[in-house]
PDB file of C-alpha atoms in Angstrom:
ATOM      1  CA  MET A   1      13.495 -11.831   1.393  1.00 42.00           C
ATOM      2  CA  SER A   2      14.505 -14.701  -0.905  1.00 51.00           C
ATOM      3  CA  GLY A   3      12.431 -17.877  -0.969  1.00 71.00           C
ATOM      4  CA  LYS A   4       9.122 -16.030  -1.051  1.00 88.00           C
ATOM      5  CA  SER A   5       6.628 -17.100  -3.700  1.00 94.00           C
ATOM      6  CA  ILE A   6       5.277 -14.661  -6.278  1.00 96.00           C
ATOM      7  CA  LEU A   7       2.221 -15.361  -8.443  1.00 97.00           C
ATOM      8  CA  ILE A   8       2.491 -13.782 -11.921  1.00 97.00           C
ATOM      9  CA  VAL A   9      -0.932 -13.302 -13.528  1.00 97.00           C
ATOM     10  CA  ASP A  10      -0.690 -12.223 -17.180  1.00 95.00           C
ATOM     11  CA  ASP A  11      -2.289 -13.636 -20.328  1.00 95.00           C
ATOM     12  CA  GLU A  12       0.910 -13.115 -22.365  1.00 93.00           C
ATOM     13  CA  ALA A  13       3.362 -16.002 -21.885  1.00 95.00           C
ATOM     14  CA  PRO A  14       6.484 -14.013 -22.987  1.00 94.00           C
ATOM     15  CA  ILE A  15       5.769 -11.369 -20.318  1.00 92.00           C
ATOM     16  CA  ARG A  16       5.274 -14.041 -17.626  1.00 94.00           C
ATOM     17  CA  GLU A  17       8.552 -15.667 -18.681  1.00 95.00           C
ATOM     18  CA  MET A  18      10.464 -12.367 -18.649  1.00 93.00           C
ATOM     19  CA  ILE A  19       9.175 -11.549 -15.168  1.00 94.00           C
ATOM     20  CA  ALA A  20       9.807 -15.088 -13.861  1.00 95.00           C
ATOM     21  CA  VAL A  21      13.433 -15.043 -15.053  1.00 94.00           C
ATOM     22  CA  ALA A  22      14.076 -11.700 -13.315  1.00 92.00           C
ATOM     23  CA  LEU A  23      12.401 -12.799 -10.082  1.00 93.00           C
ATOM     24  CA  GLU A  24      14.090 -16.213  -9.954  1.00 92.00           C
ATOM     25  CA  MET A  25      17.474 -14.525 -10.426  1.00 90.00           C
ATOM     26  CA  ALA A  26      16.575 -12.357  -7.409  1.00 88.00           C
ATOM     27  CA  GLY A  27      15.831 -15.479  -5.349  1.00 89.00           C
ATOM     28  CA  TYR A  28      12.030 -15.697  -5.553  1.00 91.00           C
ATOM     29  CA  ASN A  29       9.900 -18.735  -6.362  1.00 93.00           C
ATOM     30  CA  CYS A  30       7.445 -18.048  -9.195  1.00 96.00           C
ATOM     31  CA  LEU A  31       3.942 -19.330  -9.872  1.00 96.00           C
ATOM     32  CA  GLU A  32       2.096 -18.462 -13.089  1.00 97.00           C
ATOM     33  CA  ALA A  33      -1.495 -18.026 -14.223  1.00 96.00           C
ATOM     34  CA  GLU A  34      -2.871 -16.749 -17.543  1.00 95.00           C
ATOM     35  CA  ASN A  35      -6.358 -15.766 -16.340  1.00 95.00           C
ATOM     36  CA  THR A  36      -8.234 -14.932 -13.154  1.00 94.00           C
ATOM     37  CA  GLN A  37      -9.716 -18.436 -12.772  1.00 93.00           C
ATOM     38  CA  GLN A  38      -6.269 -20.059 -12.759  1.00 94.00           C
ATOM     39  CA  ALA A  39      -4.992 -17.299 -10.511  1.00 95.00           C
ATOM     40  CA  HIS A  40      -7.721 -17.748  -7.903  1.00 93.00           C
ATOM     41  CA  ALA A  41      -7.196 -21.523  -7.796  1.00 92.00           C
ATOM     42  CA  CYS A  42      -3.444 -21.000  -7.374  1.00 93.00           C
ATOM     43  CA  ILE A  43      -3.960 -18.434  -4.604  1.00 92.00           C
ATOM     44  CA  VAL A  44      -6.228 -20.807  -2.659  1.00 87.00           C
ATOM     45  CA  ASP A  45      -3.899 -23.810  -3.136  1.00 88.00           C
ATOM     46  CA  SER A  46      -0.461 -22.205  -2.816  1.00 88.00           C
ATOM     47  CA  LYS A  47      -0.998 -18.975  -0.817  1.00 88.00           C
ATOM     48  CA  PRO A  48       1.661 -16.847  -2.563  1.00 93.00           C
ATOM     49  CA  ASP A  49       3.439 -14.066  -0.650  1.00 92.00           C
ATOM     50  CA  LEU A  50       2.624 -11.490  -3.350  1.00 95.00           C
ATOM     51  CA  ILE A  51       0.594 -11.284  -6.577  1.00 96.00           C
ATOM     52  CA  LEU A  52       1.727  -9.476  -9.741  1.00 96.00           C
ATOM     53  CA  LEU A  53      -1.623  -8.930 -11.436  1.00 95.00           C
ATOM     54  CA  ASP A  54      -2.146  -7.675 -14.986  1.00 92.00           C
ATOM     55  CA  TRP A  55      -4.931  -5.093 -15.282  1.00 88.00           C
ATOM     56  CA  MET A  56      -6.238  -6.282 -18.671  1.00 86.00           C
ATOM     57  CA  LEU A  57      -7.074  -9.988 -18.688  1.00 90.00           C
ATOM     58  CA  PRO A  58      -9.538 -11.939 -20.873  1.00 86.00           C
ATOM     59  CA  GLY A  59     -12.901 -12.486 -19.212  1.00 87.00           C
ATOM     60  CA  THR A  60     -12.724 -11.264 -15.624  1.00 87.00           C
ATOM     61  CA  THR A  61     -10.276  -8.352 -15.377  1.00 88.00           C
ATOM     62  CA  GLY A  62      -7.385  -8.082 -12.955  1.00 91.00           C
ATOM     63  CA  ILE A  63      -9.059  -5.191 -11.148  1.00 89.00           C
ATOM     64  CA  GLU A  64     -12.147  -7.352 -10.516  1.00 91.00           C
ATOM     65  CA  LEU A  65      -9.974 -10.155  -9.126  1.00 93.00           C
ATOM     66  CA  ALA A  66      -8.134  -7.678  -6.878  1.00 92.00           C
ATOM     67  CA  ARG A  67     -11.468  -6.432  -5.539  1.00 90.00           C
ATOM     68  CA  ARG A  68     -12.610 -10.004  -4.850  1.00 91.00           C
ATOM     69  CA  LEU A  69      -9.364 -10.951  -3.077  1.00 91.00           C
ATOM     70  CA  LYS A  70      -9.442  -7.882  -0.822  1.00 86.00           C
ATOM     71  CA  ARG A  71     -13.043  -8.627   0.229  1.00 86.00           C
ATOM     72  CA  ASP A  72     -12.193 -12.204   1.290  1.00 85.00           C
ATOM     73  CA  GLU A  73     -10.691 -12.526   4.788  1.00 80.00           C
ATOM     74  CA  LEU A  74      -8.482 -15.421   3.665  1.00 81.00           C
ATOM     75  CA  THR A  75      -6.798 -13.404   0.901  1.00 86.00           C
ATOM     76  CA  ALA A  76      -7.235  -9.778   2.023  1.00 83.00           C
ATOM     77  CA  ASP A  77      -3.687  -9.551   3.399  1.00 82.00           C
ATOM     78  CA  VAL A  78      -1.908 -10.843   0.277  1.00 90.00           C
ATOM     79  CA  PRO A  79      -0.088  -7.860  -1.301  1.00 91.00           C
ATOM     80  CA  ILE A  80      -0.991  -7.046  -4.919  1.00 92.00           C
ATOM     81  CA  ILE A  81       1.012  -5.079  -7.488  1.00 92.00           C
ATOM     82  CA  MET A  82      -1.049  -4.168 -10.553  1.00 90.00           C
ATOM     83  CA  LEU A  83       0.707  -4.420 -13.925  1.00 90.00           C
ATOM     84  CA  THR A  84      -0.857  -2.049 -16.419  1.00 83.00           C
ATOM     85  CA  ALA A  85      -0.194  -0.599 -19.841  1.00 77.00           C
ATOM     86  CA  LYS A  86      -2.557   2.207 -18.899  1.00 64.00           C
ATOM     87  CA  GLY A  87      -0.700   5.295 -17.730  1.00 61.00           C
ATOM     88  CA  GLU A  88      -3.770   7.381 -16.951  1.00 59.00           C
ATOM     89  CA  GLU A  89      -4.000   8.652 -13.380  1.00 58.00           C
ATOM     90  CA  ASP A  90      -7.625   7.506 -12.987  1.00 66.00           C
ATOM     91  CA  ASN A  91      -6.683   3.878 -13.562  1.00 63.00           C
ATOM     92  CA  LYS A  92      -3.856   4.029 -11.045  1.00 64.00           C
ATOM     93  CA  ILE A  93      -6.176   5.530  -8.442  1.00 69.00           C
ATOM     94  CA  GLN A  94      -8.825   2.889  -9.169  1.00 70.00           C
ATOM     95  CA  GLY A  95      -6.210   0.183  -8.608  1.00 67.00           C
ATOM     96  CA  LEU A  96      -5.262   1.650  -5.232  1.00 72.00           C
ATOM     97  CA  GLU A  97      -8.888   2.117  -4.236  1.00 73.00           C
ATOM     98  CA  VAL A  98      -9.696  -1.592  -4.630  1.00 76.00           C
ATOM     99  CA  GLY A  99      -6.754  -2.393  -2.363  1.00 77.00           C
ATOM    100  CA  ALA A 100      -3.743  -2.883  -4.642  1.00 82.00           C
ATOM    101  CA  ASP A 101      -0.496  -2.140  -2.801  1.00 81.00           C
ATOM    102  CA  ASP A 102       1.296  -0.633  -5.784  1.00 84.00           C
ATOM    103  CA  TYR A 103       1.115  -0.400  -9.558  1.00 83.00           C
ATOM    104  CA  ILE A 104       3.759  -0.479 -12.236  1.00 87.00           C
ATOM    105  CA  THR A 105       3.189   0.700 -15.802  1.00 85.00           C
ATOM    106  CA  LYS A 106       4.364  -1.358 -18.786  1.00 84.00           C
ATOM    107  CA  PRO A 107       6.941  -1.330 -20.199  1.00 84.00           C
ATOM    108  CA  PHE A 108       9.067  -1.612 -17.070  1.00 86.00           C
ATOM    109  CA  SER A 109      12.595  -2.817 -16.397  1.00 87.00           C
ATOM    110  CA  PRO A 110      13.049  -6.070 -14.431  1.00 85.00           C
ATOM    111  CA  ARG A 111      15.277  -4.148 -12.025  1.00 85.00           C
ATOM    112  CA  GLU A 112      12.513  -1.639 -11.278  1.00 85.00           C
ATOM    113  CA  LEU A 113       9.992  -4.447 -10.800  1.00 88.00           C
ATOM    114  CA  VAL A 114      12.215  -6.289  -8.306  1.00 88.00           C
ATOM    115  CA  ALA A 115      12.841  -3.067  -6.353  1.00 85.00           C
ATOM    116  CA  ARG A 116       9.113  -2.254  -6.152  1.00 84.00           C
ATOM    117  CA  LEU A 117       8.302  -5.827  -5.197  1.00 87.00           C
ATOM    118  CA  LYS A 118      10.843  -5.812  -2.362  1.00 84.00           C
ATOM    119  CA  ALA A 119       9.414  -2.535  -1.046  1.00 80.00           C
ATOM    120  CA  VAL A 120       5.859  -3.925  -0.983  1.00 82.00           C
ATOM    121  CA  LEU A 121       6.975  -7.145   0.746  1.00 83.00           C
ATOM    122  CA  ARG A 122       8.822  -5.091   3.376  1.00 75.00           C
ATOM    123  CA  ARG A 123       5.716  -3.004   4.054  1.00 70.00           C
ATOM    124  CA  ALA A 124       3.549  -6.123   4.222  1.00 68.00           C
ATOM    125  CA  GLY A 125       5.869  -7.854   6.678  1.00 61.00           C
ATOM    126  CA  PRO A 126       4.884  -8.341  10.311  1.00 54.00           C
ATOM    127  CA  VAL A 127       5.222  -5.197  12.406  1.00 49.00           C
ATOM    128  CA  ASP A 128       6.188  -5.410  16.059  1.00 49.00           C
ATOM    129  CA  SER A 129       3.166  -3.568  17.418  1.00 57.00           C
ATOM    130  CA  GLU A 130       4.837  -2.826  20.764  1.00 71.00           C
ATOM    131  CA  ALA A 131       8.174  -1.484  19.540  1.00 80.00           C
ATOM    132  CA  PRO A 132       8.559   2.308  19.354  1.00 88.00           C
ATOM    133  CA  ILE A 133       8.602   3.641  15.793  1.00 89.00           C
ATOM    134  CA  GLU A 134      11.159   6.353  15.059  1.00 91.00           C
ATOM    135  CA  VAL A 135      11.647   8.616  12.057  1.00 89.00           C
ATOM    136  CA  ALA A 136      14.497  11.071  12.607  1.00 85.00           C
ATOM    137  CA  GLY A 137      13.592  12.724  15.931  1.00 91.00           C
ATOM    138  CA  LEU A 138       9.903  11.783  15.756  1.00 95.00           C
ATOM    139  CA  VAL A 139       9.057   8.814  18.012  1.00 95.00           C
ATOM    140  CA  LEU A 140       5.721   7.059  18.506  1.00 94.00           C
ATOM    141  CA  ASP A 141       5.515   4.637  21.446  1.00 92.00           C
ATOM    142  CA  PRO A 142       2.487   2.281  21.116  1.00 88.00           C
ATOM    143  CA  ILE A 143       2.776   1.051  24.738  1.00 86.00           C
ATOM    144  CA  SER A 144       2.654   4.460  26.446  1.00 87.00           C
ATOM    145  CA  HIS A 145       0.539   5.925  23.624  1.00 87.00           C
ATOM    146  CA  ARG A 146       2.882   8.912  23.478  1.00 91.00           C
ATOM    147  CA  VAL A 147       4.502  10.830  20.658  1.00 95.00           C
ATOM    148  CA  THR A 148       7.710  12.749  21.242  1.00 95.00           C
ATOM    149  CA  ILE A 149       9.409  15.229  18.937  1.00 95.00           C
ATOM    150  CA  ASP A 150      13.115  15.714  19.668  1.00 93.00           C
ATOM    151  CA  ASP A 151      12.491  14.299  23.186  1.00 92.00           C
ATOM    152  CA  GLU A 152       9.642  16.750  23.831  1.00 93.00           C
ATOM    153  CA  ALA A 153       6.080  15.430  24.297  1.00 93.00           C
ATOM    154  CA  ALA A 154       3.796  16.242  21.355  1.00 93.00           C
ATOM    155  CA  GLU A 155       0.169  17.148  21.981  1.00 90.00           C
ATOM    156  CA  MET A 156      -2.344  15.537  19.629  1.00 90.00           C
ATOM    157  CA  GLY A 157      -5.832  14.083  19.745  1.00 87.00           C
ATOM    158  CA  PRO A 158      -6.617  10.340  19.594  1.00 88.00           C
ATOM    159  CA  THR A 159      -7.569  10.438  15.896  1.00 89.00           C
ATOM    160  CA  GLU A 160      -4.354  12.259  14.965  1.00 93.00           C
ATOM    161  CA  TYR A 161      -2.420   9.665  17.001  1.00 92.00           C
ATOM    162  CA  ARG A 162      -4.061   6.762  15.126  1.00 91.00           C
ATOM    163  CA  LEU A 163      -3.481   8.527  11.818  1.00 94.00           C
ATOM    164  CA  LEU A 164       0.202   9.056  12.631  1.00 96.00           C
ATOM    165  CA  GLN A 165       0.603   5.439  13.801  1.00 92.00           C
ATOM    166  CA  PHE A 166      -0.901   4.158  10.551  1.00 91.00           C
ATOM    167  CA  PHE A 167       1.307   6.454   8.471  1.00 93.00           C
ATOM    168  CA  MET A 168       4.497   5.544  10.355  1.00 92.00           C
ATOM    169  CA  THR A 169       3.839   1.809   9.912  1.00 88.00           C
ATOM    170  CA  HIS A 170       2.900   2.249   6.220  1.00 88.00           C
ATOM    171  CA  GLN A 171       5.508   4.669   4.901  1.00 88.00           C
ATOM    172  CA  GLU A 172       6.159   5.683   1.279  1.00 87.00           C
ATOM    173  CA  ARG A 173       2.755   4.681  -0.092  1.00 87.00           C
ATOM    174  CA  ALA A 174      -0.038   6.982  -1.212  1.00 90.00           C
ATOM    175  CA  TYR A 175      -3.464   6.347   0.318  1.00 91.00           C
ATOM    176  CA  THR A 176      -6.797   7.699  -0.815  1.00 91.00           C
ATOM    177  CA  ARG A 177      -9.046   9.424   1.708  1.00 90.00           C
ATOM    178  CA  GLY A 178     -11.381   6.436   1.508  1.00 86.00           C
ATOM    179  CA  GLN A 179      -8.569   4.021   2.387  1.00 86.00           C
ATOM    180  CA  LEU A 180      -7.517   6.188   5.337  1.00 89.00           C
ATOM    181  CA  LEU A 181     -11.117   6.267   6.577  1.00 85.00           C
ATOM    182  CA  ASP A 182     -11.265   2.449   6.454  1.00 78.00           C
ATOM    183  CA  GLN A 183      -7.878   1.957   8.129  1.00 79.00           C
ATOM    184  CA  VAL A 184      -8.004   4.685  10.796  1.00 83.00           C
ATOM    185  CA  TRP A 185     -11.694   5.278  11.485  1.00 79.00           C
ATOM    186  CA  GLY A 186     -12.923   1.770  10.629  1.00 69.00           C
ATOM    187  CA  GLY A 187     -15.101   0.574   7.764  1.00 55.00           C
ATOM    188  CA  ASN A 188     -18.325   0.635   9.816  1.00 50.00           C
ATOM    189  CA  VAL A 189     -18.082   4.320  10.751  1.00 55.00           C
ATOM    190  CA  TYR A 190     -19.745   6.835   8.457  1.00 63.00           C
ATOM    191  CA  VAL A 191     -17.499   9.874   8.136  1.00 68.00           C
ATOM    192  CA  GLU A 192     -17.245  12.186   5.138  1.00 79.00           C
ATOM    193  CA  GLU A 193     -13.953  12.097   3.241  1.00 82.00           C
ATOM    194  CA  ARG A 194     -13.345  15.806   3.888  1.00 84.00           C
ATOM    195  CA  THR A 195     -12.987  14.867   7.585  1.00 87.00           C
ATOM    196  CA  VAL A 196      -9.653  13.276   6.660  1.00 91.00           C
ATOM    197  CA  ASP A 197      -8.381  16.667   5.439  1.00 93.00           C
ATOM    198  CA  VAL A 198      -9.323  18.290   8.758  1.00 93.00           C
ATOM    199  CA  HIS A 199      -7.389  15.708  10.780  1.00 94.00           C
ATOM    200  CA  ILE A 200      -4.423  15.850   8.398  1.00 96.00           C
ATOM    201  CA  ARG A 201      -4.210  19.605   9.064  1.00 95.00           C
ATOM    202  CA  ARG A 202      -4.380  18.984  12.818  1.00 95.00           C
ATOM    203  CA  LEU A 203      -1.712  16.289  12.583  1.00 97.00           C
ATOM    204  CA  ARG A 204       0.626  18.571  10.633  1.00 97.00           C
ATOM    205  CA  LYS A 205       0.101  21.311  13.209  1.00 96.00           C
ATOM    206  CA  ALA A 206       0.937  18.866  16.018  1.00 95.00           C
ATOM    207  CA  LEU A 207       4.106  17.767  14.202  1.00 96.00           C
ATOM    208  CA  GLY A 208       5.252  21.375  13.873  1.00 95.00           C
ATOM    209  CA  GLU A 209       7.402  23.052  11.258  1.00 93.00           C
ATOM    210  CA  LYS A 210      10.218  20.520  11.521  1.00 93.00           C
ATOM    211  CA  TYR A 211       8.156  17.394  10.755  1.00 95.00           C
ATOM    212  CA  GLU A 212       4.914  18.513   9.079  1.00 95.00           C
ATOM    213  CA  HIS A 213       6.527  17.908   5.665  1.00 95.00           C
ATOM    214  CA  LEU A 214       6.499  14.138   6.369  1.00 96.00           C
ATOM    215  CA  VAL A 215       2.724  14.078   5.770  1.00 97.00           C
ATOM    216  CA  GLN A 216       2.570  14.807   2.056  1.00 96.00           C
ATOM    217  CA  THR A 217      -0.389  15.627  -0.165  1.00 96.00           C
ATOM    218  CA  VAL A 218      -0.497  13.475  -3.323  1.00 93.00           C
ATOM    219  CA  ARG A 219      -2.457  15.377  -5.966  1.00 91.00           C
ATOM    220  CA  GLY A 220      -5.362  13.424  -7.389  1.00 89.00           C
ATOM    221  CA  THR A 221      -4.954  10.595  -4.852  1.00 89.00           C
ATOM    222  CA  GLY A 222      -4.716  11.538  -1.167  1.00 94.00           C
ATOM    223  CA  TYR A 223      -1.807  11.470   1.277  1.00 96.00           C
ATOM    224  CA  ARG A 224       1.408   9.629   2.048  1.00 94.00           C
ATOM    225  CA  PHE A 225       3.997   9.625   4.838  1.00 95.00           C
ATOM    226  CA  SER A 226       7.468   9.980   3.388  1.00 93.00           C
ATOM    227  CA  THR A 227      10.936  11.158   4.353  1.00 89.00           C
ATOM    228  CA  LYS A 228      11.632  11.893   0.676  1.00 85.00           C
ATOM    229  CA  ALA A 229      10.981  15.333  -0.761  1.00 73.00           C
TER     230      ALA A 229
END
C-alpha cells in the first residue's frame, strides 16, 4: 500500500501539513492543493491514487469538484474521501451521492484517517473478475454464474445475482438506492428507486436466514454489505 500518492485539498495550510505528516509516516507520497483549481491541475498532471477533499473551499466547493471528477471518464475512478466539519446526515449523504467513496468529519485523529484511507484504497484496487468471491460459507463464482450457500446451490434471479456480485466486491460501504441503480441496473435504464427495495428483499430471501443479515439497511442512506453487526 505504501508508495501511493495522495492529494490533500484543503484551504488551511496547518491542516494540510498535519495530514501530510501522518500520511508520509504511513508511507504515502503527498501532493497538496489549497483550492479546486490547483487540485484539478494536480489531478490531471500527477494522477493521484486518492484525493482527500475538503467540503468547504473558497470559490468552487469540494462537493462541486467531486461531482466534476466523477463525471469525467479520465478521473471517475479516482477514489475521493470528503473531509468535512459538517456532521449533519444530509451532507454526508450528498457527498456519497456525487460519488465520494467515504467521508470523515473534522476533527479526526491521524490514525483514523490512515485507517479509512487504507480501506478505500483496498476497495478501489483491481478485482480479479474471474476469481470466486467467498464470505464465510457464501460463494459467488463469476465464471459459472453460480452462488452456493454452504455448498448448496442458491436460487436467485439475474438482478439479485448482479446485486450480490456488486455488494460482495464492494463490502463495508453504504450505497444509496440511486448509486445501486447506476451500478447494477446501469445509468441509462429508467427504474424507480423503490425497485431496489424489492430486489433487496428478494436477495435476502435467496440468502436465507443464515446470510440475509449481510445485506444491511442503512437508515437515511440505503444499503451496505457487511460481515459486521
